[in-house]
Amino acid sequence: MARYLISYLDGESETVTAANLEPSGSQYIAWVGDGSAAAYIPAVNVRSIVRQDDGQVDD
């Protein structure tokens, strides 16, 4: 899994750990390794998404 730094239009930011983060309609979906969704993020609130690393993240 990788870490994604998500910056929002209001100046806030958060880090999401997910196997994959992809757009789906009006939102982004963060997927975990077993194929389930870990987070739903409204795209209208997002300024940027940056994948921080390609290494293994141990939870």
JSON list of N, CA and C in Angstrom, two decimals:
[
{"chain": "A", "resi": 1, "resn": "MET", "atom": "N", "xyz": [0.84, -1.17, 0.00]},
{"chain": "A", "resi": 1, "resn": "MET", "atom": "CA", "xyz": [0.00, 0.00, 0.00]},
{"chain": "A", "resi": 1, "resn": "MET", "atom": "C", "xyz": [0.89, 1.24, 0.00]},
{"chain": "A", "resi": 2, "resn": "ALA", "atom": "N", "xyz": [0.31, 2.35, -0.37]},
{"chain": "A", "resi": 2, "resn": "ALA", "atom": "CA", "xyz": [1.05, 3.60, -0.46]},
{"chain": "A", "resi": 2, "resn": "ALA", "atom": "C", "xyz": [0.34, 4.67, 0.37]},
{"chain": "A", "resi": 3, "resn": "ARG", "atom": "N", "xyz": [1.06, 5.74, 0.62]},
{"chain": "A", "resi": 3, "resn": "ARG", "atom": "CA", "xyz": [0.48, 6.90, 1.31]},
{"chain": "A", "resi": 3, "resn": "ARG", "atom": "C", "xyz": [0.18, 7.98, 0.28]},
{"chain": "A", "resi": 4, "resn": "TYR", "atom": "N", "xyz": [-0.99, 8.58, 0.41]},
{"chain": "A", "resi": 4, "resn": "TYR", "atom": "CA", "xyz": [-1.41, 9.68, -0.46]},
{"chain": "A", "resi": 4, "resn": "TYR", "atom": "C", "xyz": [-1.66, 10.91, 0.40]},
{"chain": "A", "resi": 5, "resn": "LEU", "atom": "N", "xyz": [-1.03, 12.02, 0.06]},
{"chain": "A", "resi": 5, "resn": "LEU", "atom": "CA", "xyz": [-1.27, 13.28, 0.74]},
{"chain": "A", "resi": 5, "resn": "LEU", "atom": "C", "xyz": [-2.37, 14.01, -0.02]},
{"chain": "A", "resi": 6, "resn": "ILE", "atom": "N", "xyz": [-3.49, 14.23, 0.64]},
{"chain": "A", "resi": 6, "resn": "ILE", "atom": "CA", "xyz": [-4.63, 14.89, 0.02]},
{"chain": "A", "resi": 6, "resn": "ILE", "atom": "C", "xyz": [-4.75, 16.29, 0.61]},
{"chain": "A", "resi": 7, "resn": "SER", "atom": "N", "xyz": [-4.67, 17.31, -0.25]},
{"chain": "A", "resi": 7, "resn": "SER", "atom": "CA", "xyz": [-4.82, 18.71, 0.17]},
{"chain": "A", "resi": 7, "resn": "SER", "atom": "C", "xyz": [-6.19, 19.19, -0.28]},
{"chain": "A", "resi": 8, "resn": "TYR", "atom": "N", "xyz": [-6.87, 19.87, 0.63]},
{"chain": "A", "resi": 8, "resn": "TYR", "atom": "CA", "xyz": [-8.23, 20.33, 0.37]},
{"chain": "A", "resi": 8, "resn": "TYR", "atom": "C", "xyz": [-8.25, 21.83, 0.10]},
{"chain": "A", "resi": 9, "resn": "LEU", "atom": "N", "xyz": [-9.33, 22.31, -0.50]},
{"chain": "A", "resi": 9, "resn": "LEU", "atom": "CA", "xyz": [-9.46, 23.71, -0.85]},
{"chain": "A", "resi": 9, "resn": "LEU", "atom": "C", "xyz": [-9.48, 24.63, 0.37]},
{"chain": "A", "resi": 10, "resn": "ASP", "atom": "N", "xyz": [-9.88, 24.12, 1.53]},
{"chain": "A", "resi": 10, "resn": "ASP", "atom": "CA", "xyz": [-9.94, 24.94, 2.74]},
{"chain": "A", "resi": 10, "resn": "ASP", "atom": "C", "xyz": [-8.59, 25.03, 3.46]},
{"chain": "A", "resi": 11, "resn": "GLY", "atom": "N", "xyz": [-7.53, 24.46, 2.88]},
{"chain": "A", "resi": 11, "resn": "GLY", "atom": "CA", "xyz": [-6.21, 24.52, 3.46]},
{"chain": "A", "resi": 11, "resn": "GLY", "atom": "C", "xyz": [-5.84, 23.32, 4.32]},
{"chain": "A", "resi": 12, "resn": "GLU", "atom": "N", "xyz": [-6.79, 22.49, 4.65]},
{"chain": "A", "resi": 12, "resn": "GLU", "atom": "CA", "xyz": [-6.53, 21.29, 5.43]},
{"chain": "A", "resi": 12, "resn": "GLU", "atom": "C", "xyz": [-5.89, 20.22, 4.54]},
{"chain": "A", "resi": 13, "resn": "SER", "atom": "N", "xyz": [-5.26, 19.24, 5.18]},
{"chain": "A", "resi": 13, "resn": "SER", "atom": "CA", "xyz": [-4.70, 18.12, 4.43]},
{"chain": "A", "resi": 13, "resn": "SER", "atom": "C", "xyz": [-4.75, 16.88, 5.31]},
{"chain": "A", "resi": 14, "resn": "GLU", "atom": "N", "xyz": [-4.67, 15.72, 4.68]},
{"chain": "A", "resi": 14, "resn": "GLU", "atom": "CA", "xyz": [-4.62, 14.46, 5.41]},
{"chain": "A", "resi": 14, "resn": "GLU", "atom": "C", "xyz": [-3.86, 13.44, 4.59]},
{"chain": "A", "resi": 15, "resn": "THR", "atom": "N", "xyz": [-3.37, 12.43, 5.26]},
{"chain": "A", "resi": 15, "resn": "THR", "atom": "CA", "xyz": [-2.68, 11.33, 4.60]},
{"chain": "A", "resi": 15, "resn": "THR", "atom": "C", "xyz": [-3.57, 10.10, 4.67]},
{"chain": "A", "resi": 16, "resn": "VAL", "atom": "N", "xyz": [-3.76, 9.47, 3.51]},
{"chain": "A", "resi": 16, "resn": "VAL", "atom": "CA", "xyz": [-4.57, 8.26, 3.41]},
{"chain": "A", "resi": 16, "resn": "VAL", "atom": "C", "xyz": [-3.66, 7.13, 2.97]},
{"chain": "A", "resi": 17, "resn": "THR", "atom": "N", "xyz": [-3.74, 6.00, 3.64]},
{"chain": "A", "resi": 17, "resn": "THR", "atom": "CA", "xyz": [-2.99, 4.81, 3.25]},
{"chain": "A", "resi": 17, "resn": "THR", "atom": "C", "xyz": [-3.93, 3.89, 2.49]},
{"chain": "A", "resi": 18, "resn": "ALA", "atom": "N", "xyz": [-3.58, 3.57, 1.26]},
{"chain": "A", "resi": 18, "resn": "ALA", "atom": "CA", "xyz": [-4.44, 2.74, 0.41]},
{"chain": "A", "resi": 18, "resn": "ALA", "atom": "C", "xyz": [-3.61, 2.04, -0.65]},
{"chain": "A", "resi": 19, "resn": "ALA", "atom": "N", "xyz": [-4.15, 0.94, -1.16]},
{"chain": "A", "resi": 19, "resn": "ALA", "atom": "CA", "xyz": [-3.50, 0.23, -2.25]},
{"chain": "A", "resi": 19, "resn": "ALA", "atom": "C", "xyz": [-3.61, 1.02, -3.55]},
{"chain": "A", "resi": 20, "resn": "ASN", "atom": "N", "xyz": [-4.74, 1.73, -3.71]},
{"chain": "A", "resi": 20, "resn": "ASN", "atom": "CA", "xyz": [-4.98, 2.49, -4.92]},
{"chain": "A", "resi": 20, "resn": "ASN", "atom": "C", "xyz": [-5.97, 3.61, -4.59]},
{"chain": "A", "resi": 21, "resn": "LEU", "atom": "N", "xyz": [-5.82, 4.72, -5.27]},
{"chain": "A", "resi": 21, "resn": "LEU", "atom": "CA", "xyz": [-6.73, 5.86, -5.13]},
{"chain": "A", "resi": 21, "resn": "LEU", "atom": "C", "xyz": [-7.13, 6.26, -6.54]},
{"chain": "A", "resi": 22, "resn": "GLU", "atom": "N", "xyz": [-8.41, 6.23, -6.83]},
{"chain": "A", "resi": 22, "resn": "GLU", "atom": "CA", "xyz": [-8.84, 6.51, -8.20]},
{"chain": "A", "resi": 22, "resn": "GLU", "atom": "C", "xyz": [-10.11, 7.35, -8.24]},
{"chain": "A", "resi": 23, "resn": "PRO", "atom": "N", "xyz": [-10.27, 8.14, -9.31]},
{"chain": "A", "resi": 23, "resn": "PRO", "atom": "CA", "xyz": [-11.50, 8.93, -9.45]},
{"chain": "A", "resi": 23, "resn": "PRO", "atom": "C", "xyz": [-12.66, 8.02, -9.85]},
{"chain": "A", "resi": 24, "resn": "SER", "atom": "N", "xyz": [-13.84, 8.37, -9.35]},
{"chain": "A", "resi": 24, "resn": "SER", "atom": "CA", "xyz": [-15.05, 7.64, -9.71]},
{"chain": "A", "resi": 24, "resn": "SER", "atom": "C", "xyz": [-16.22, 8.64, -9.66]},
{"chain": "A", "resi": 25, "resn": "GLY", "atom": "N", "xyz": [-16.60, 9.13, -10.82]},
{"chain": "A", "resi": 25, "resn": "GLY", "atom": "CA", "xyz": [-17.66, 10.13, -10.86]},
{"chain": "A", "resi": 25, "resn": "GLY", "atom": "C", "xyz": [-17.23, 11.41, -10.16]},
{"chain": "A", "resi": 26, "resn": "SER", "atom": "N", "xyz": [-17.98, 11.82, -9.16]},
{"chain": "A", "resi": 26, "resn": "SER", "atom": "CA", "xyz": [-17.69, 13.08, -8.46]},
{"chain": "A", "resi": 26, "resn": "SER", "atom": "C", "xyz": [-16.88, 12.87, -7.18]},
{"chain": "A", "resi": 27, "resn": "GLN", "atom": "N", "xyz": [-16.19, 11.74, -7.06]},
{"chain": "A", "resi": 27, "resn": "GLN", "atom": "CA", "xyz": [-15.42, 11.46, -5.86]},
{"chain": "A", "resi": 27, "resn": "GLN", "atom": "C", "xyz": [-14.17, 10.65, -6.19]},
{"chain": "A", "resi": 28, "resn": "TYR", "atom": "N", "xyz": [-13.29, 10.57, -5.21]},
{"chain": "A", "resi": 28, "resn": "TYR", "atom": "CA", "xyz": [-12.15, 9.67, -5.28]},
{"chain": "A", "resi": 28, "resn": "TYR", "atom": "C", "xyz": [-12.43, 8.53, -4.31]},
{"chain": "A", "resi": 29, "resn": "ILE", "atom": "N", "xyz": [-12.03, 7.32, -4.69]},
{"chain": "A", "resi": 29, "resn": "ILE", "atom": "CA", "xyz": [-12.19, 6.17, -3.81]},
{"chain": "A", "resi": 29, "resn": "ILE", "atom": "C", "xyz": [-10.81, 5.60, -3.50]},
{"chain": "A", "resi": 30, "resn": "ALA", "atom": "N", "xyz": [-10.55, 5.43, -2.20]},
{"chain": "A", "resi": 30, "resn": "ALA", "atom": "CA", "xyz": [-9.31, 4.80, -1.75]},
{"chain": "A", "resi": 30, "resn": "ALA", "atom": "C", "xyz": [-9.61, 3.33, -1.50]},
{"chain": "A", "resi": 31, "resn": "TRP", "atom": "N", "xyz": [-8.88, 2.46, -2.17]},
{"chain": "A", "resi": 31, "resn": "TRP", "atom": "CA", "xyz": [-9.09, 1.02, -2.07]},
{"chain": "A", "resi": 31, "resn": "TRP", "atom": "C", "xyz": [-7.99, 0.39, -1.24]},
{"chain": "A", "resi": 32, "resn": "VAL", "atom": "N", "xyz": [-8.33, -0.59, -0.44]},
{"chain": "A", "resi": 32, "resn": "VAL", "atom": "CA", "xyz": [-7.33, -1.35, 0.32]},
{"chain": "A", "resi": 32, "resn": "VAL", "atom": "C", "xyz": [-7.05, -2.66, -0.41]},
{"chain": "A", "resi": 33, "resn": "GLY", "atom": "N", "xyz": [-6.07, -3.40, 0.07]},
{"chain": "A", "resi": 33, "resn": "GLY", "atom": "CA", "xyz": [-5.59, -4.59, -0.60]},
{"chain": "A", "resi": 33, "resn": "GLY", "atom": "C", "xyz": [-6.61, -5.67, -0.86]},
{"chain": "A", "resi": 34, "resn": "ASP", "atom": "N", "xyz": [-7.63, -5.80, -0.01]},
{"chain": "A", "resi": 34, "resn": "ASP", "atom": "CA", "xyz": [-8.64, -6.85, -0.20]},
{"chain": "A", "resi": 34, "resn": "ASP", "atom": "C", "xyz": [-9.75, -6.44, -1.16]},
{"chain": "A", "resi": 35, "resn": "GLY", "atom": "N", "xyz": [-9.63, -5.25, -1.76]},
{"chain": "A", "resi": 35, "resn": "GLY", "atom": "CA", "xyz": [-10.62, -4.79, -2.72]},
{"chain": "A", "resi": 35, "resn": "GLY", "atom": "C", "xyz": [-11.77, -3.99, -2.14]},
{"chain": "A", "resi": 36, "resn": "SER", "atom": "N", "xyz": [-11.76, -3.78, -0.83]},
{"chain": "A", "resi": 36, "resn": "SER", "atom": "CA", "xyz": [-12.82, -2.98, -0.22]},
{"chain": "A", "resi": 36, "resn": "SER", "atom": "C", "xyz": [-12.42, -1.50, -0.20]},
{"chain": "A", "resi": 37, "resn": "ALA", "atom": "N", "xyz": [-13.43, -0.65, -0.13]},
{"chain": "A", "resi": 37, "resn": "ALA", "atom": "CA", "xyz": [-13.19, 0.79, -0.11]},
{"chain": "A", "resi": 37, "resn": "ALA", "atom": "C", "xyz": [-12.83, 1.25, 1.29]},
{"chain": "A", "resi": 38, "resn": "ALA", "atom": "N", "xyz": [-11.76, 2.03, 1.40]},
{"chain": "A", "resi": 38, "resn": "ALA", "atom": "CA", "xyz": [-11.33, 2.55, 2.70]},
{"chain": "A", "resi": 38, "resn": "ALA", "atom": "C", "xyz": [-11.81, 3.97, 2.92]},
{"chain": "A", "resi": 39, "resn": "ALA", "atom": "N", "xyz": [-12.03, 4.73, 1.82]},
{"chain": "A", "resi": 39, "resn": "ALA", "atom": "CA", "xyz": [-12.45, 6.12, 1.95]},
{"chain": "A", "resi": 39, "resn": "ALA", "atom": "C", "xyz": [-13.13, 6.59, 0.68]},
{"chain": "A", "resi": 40, "resn": "TYR", "atom": "N", "xyz": [-14.10, 7.46, 0.84]},
{"chain": "A", "resi": 40, "resn": "TYR", "atom": "CA", "xyz": [-14.76, 8.16, -0.26]},
{"chain": "A", "resi": 40, "resn": "TYR", "atom": "C", "xyz": [-14.50, 9.64, -0.05]},
{"chain": "A", "resi": 41, "resn": "ILE", "atom": "N", "xyz": [-13.89, 10.29, -1.04]},
{"chain": "A", "resi": 41, "resn": "ILE", "atom": "CA", "xyz": [-13.47, 11.68, -0.89]},
{"chain": "A", "resi": 41, "resn": "ILE", "atom": "C", "xyz": [-14.12, 12.50, -2.00]},
{"chain": "A", "resi": 42, "resn": "PRO", "atom": "N", "xyz": [-15.00, 13.46, -1.65]},
{"chain": "A", "resi": 42, "resn": "PRO", "atom": "CA", "xyz": [-15.64, 14.29, -2.68]},
{"chain": "A", "resi": 42, "resn": "PRO", "atom": "C", "xyz": [-14.60, 15.08, -3.48]},
{"chain": "A", "resi": 43, "resn": "ALA", "atom": "N", "xyz": [-14.61, 14.92, -4.79]},
{"chain": "A", "resi": 43, "resn": "ALA", "atom": "CA", "xyz": [-13.60, 15.56, -5.65]},
{"chain": "A", "resi": 43, "resn": "ALA", "atom": "C", "xyz": [-13.71, 17.08, -5.64]},
{"chain": "A", "resi": 44, "resn": "VAL", "atom": "N", "xyz": [-14.89, 17.61, -5.41]},
{"chain": "A", "resi": 44, "resn": "VAL", "atom": "CA", "xyz": [-15.09, 19.06, -5.43]},
{"chain": "A", "resi": 44, "resn": "VAL", "atom": "C", "xyz": [-14.30, 19.75, -4.32]},
{"chain": "A", "resi": 45, "resn": "ASN", "atom": "N", "xyz": [-13.94, 19.05, -3.27]},
{"chain": "A", "resi": 45, "resn": "ASN", "atom": "CA", "xyz": [-13.20, 19.63, -2.14]},
{"chain": "A", "resi": 45, "resn": "ASN", "atom": "C", "xyz": [-11.69, 19.47, -2.26]},
{"chain": "A", "resi": 46, "resn": "VAL", "atom": "N", "xyz": [-11.21, 18.73, -3.26]},
{"chain": "A", "resi": 46, "resn": "VAL", "atom": "CA", "xyz": [-9.79, 18.37, -3.34]},
{"chain": "A", "resi": 46, "resn": "VAL", "atom": "C", "xyz": [-9.01, 19.36, -4.20]},
{"chain": "A", "resi": 47, "resn": "ARG", "atom": "N", "xyz": [-7.90, 19.84, -3.64]},
{"chain": "A", "resi": 47, "resn": "ARG", "atom": "CA", "xyz": [-6.99, 20.69, -4.41]},
{"chain": "A", "resi": 47, "resn": "ARG", "atom": "C", "xyz": [-5.94, 19.84, -5.11]},
{"chain": "A", "resi": 48, "resn": "SER", "atom": "N", "xyz": [-5.37, 18.85, -4.39]},
{"chain": "A", "resi": 48, "resn": "SER", "atom": "CA", "xyz": [-4.36, 17.99, -4.99]},
{"chain": "A", "resi": 48, "resn": "SER", "atom": "C", "xyz": [-4.25, 16.68, -4.23]},
{"chain": "A", "resi": 49, "resn": "ILE", "atom": "N", "xyz": [-3.75, 15.68, -4.96]},
{"chain": "A", "resi": 49, "resn": "ILE", "atom": "CA", "xyz": [-3.44, 14.38, -4.37]},
{"chain": "A", "resi": 49, "resn": "ILE", "atom": "C", "xyz": [-2.04, 14.00, -4.82]},
{"chain": "A", "resi": 50, "resn": "VAL", "atom": "N", "xyz": [-1.18, 13.69, -3.86]},
{"chain": "A", "resi": 50, "resn": "VAL", "atom": "CA", "xyz": [0.20, 13.35, -4.17]},
{"chain": "A", "resi": 50, "resn": "VAL", "atom": "C", "xyz": [0.52, 11.99, -3.54]},
{"chain": "A", "resi": 51, "resn": "ARG", "atom": "N", "xyz": [0.95, 11.07, -4.38]},
{"chain": "A", "resi": 51, "resn": "ARG", "atom": "CA", "xyz": [1.41, 9.77, -3.86]},
{"chain": "A", "resi": 51, "resn": "ARG", "atom": "C", "xyz": [2.79, 10.00, -3.26]},
{"chain": "A", "resi": 52, "resn": "GLN", "atom": "N", "xyz": [2.94, 9.70, -1.97]},
{"chain": "A", "resi": 52, "resn": "GLN", "atom": "CA", "xyz": [4.16, 10.04, -1.26]},
{"chain": "A", "resi": 52, "resn": "GLN", "atom": "C", "xyz": [5.26, 9.01, -1.40]},
{"chain": "A", "resi": 53, "resn": "ASP", "atom": "N", "xyz": [4.93, 7.75, -1.62]},
{"chain": "A", "resi": 53, "resn": "ASP", "atom": "CA", "xyz": [5.97, 6.73, -1.72]},
{"chain": "A", "resi": 53, "resn": "ASP", "atom": "C", "xyz": [5.46, 5.53, -2.49]},
{"chain": "A", "resi": 54, "resn": "ASP", "atom": "N", "xyz": [6.38, 4.70, -2.90]},
{"chain": "A", "resi": 54, "resn": "ASP", "atom": "CA", "xyz": [6.02, 3.46, -3.59]},
{"chain": "A", "resi": 54, "resn": "ASP", "atom": "C", "xyz": [6.35, 2.25, -2.75]},
{"chain": "A", "resi": 55, "resn": "GLY", "atom": "N", "xyz": [6.81, 2.47, -1.52]},
{"chain": "A", "resi": 55, "resn": "GLY", "atom": "CA", "xyz": [7.20, 1.38, -0.66]},
{"chain": "A", "resi": 55, "resn": "GLY", "atom": "C", "xyz": [6.02, 0.77, 0.07]},
{"chain": "A", "resi": 56, "resn": "GLN", "atom": "N", "xyz": [6.29, -0.34, 0.70]},
{"chain": "A", "resi": 56, "resn": "GLN", "atom": "CA", "xyz": [5.28, -1.05, 1.50]},
{"chain": "A", "resi": 56, "resn": "GLN", "atom": "C", "xyz": [5.00, -0.28, 2.77]},
{"chain": "A", "resi": 57, "resn": "VAL", "atom": "N", "xyz": [3.72, -0.10, 3.10]},
{"chain": "A", "resi": 57, "resn": "VAL", "atom": "CA", "xyz": [3.31, 0.54, 4.33]},
{"chain": "A", "resi": 57, "resn": "VAL", "atom": "C", "xyz": [2.73, -0.53, 5.24]},
{"chain": "A", "resi": 58, "resn": "ASP", "atom": "N", "xyz": [3.30, -0.69, 6.41]},
{"chain": "A", "resi": 58, "resn": "ASP", "atom": "CA", "xyz": [2.78, -1.64, 7.38]},
{"chain": "A", "resi": 58, "resn": "ASP", "atom": "C", "xyz": [1.85, -0.94, 8.33]},
{"chain": "A", "resi": 59, "resn": "ASP", "atom": "N", "xyz": [0.63, -1.44, 8.44]},
{"chain": "A", "resi": 59, "resn": "ASP", "atom": "CA", "xyz": [-0.36, -0.83, 9.34]},
{"chain": "A", "resi": 59, "resn": "ASP", "atom": "C", "xyz": [-0.34, -1.48, 10.68]}
]
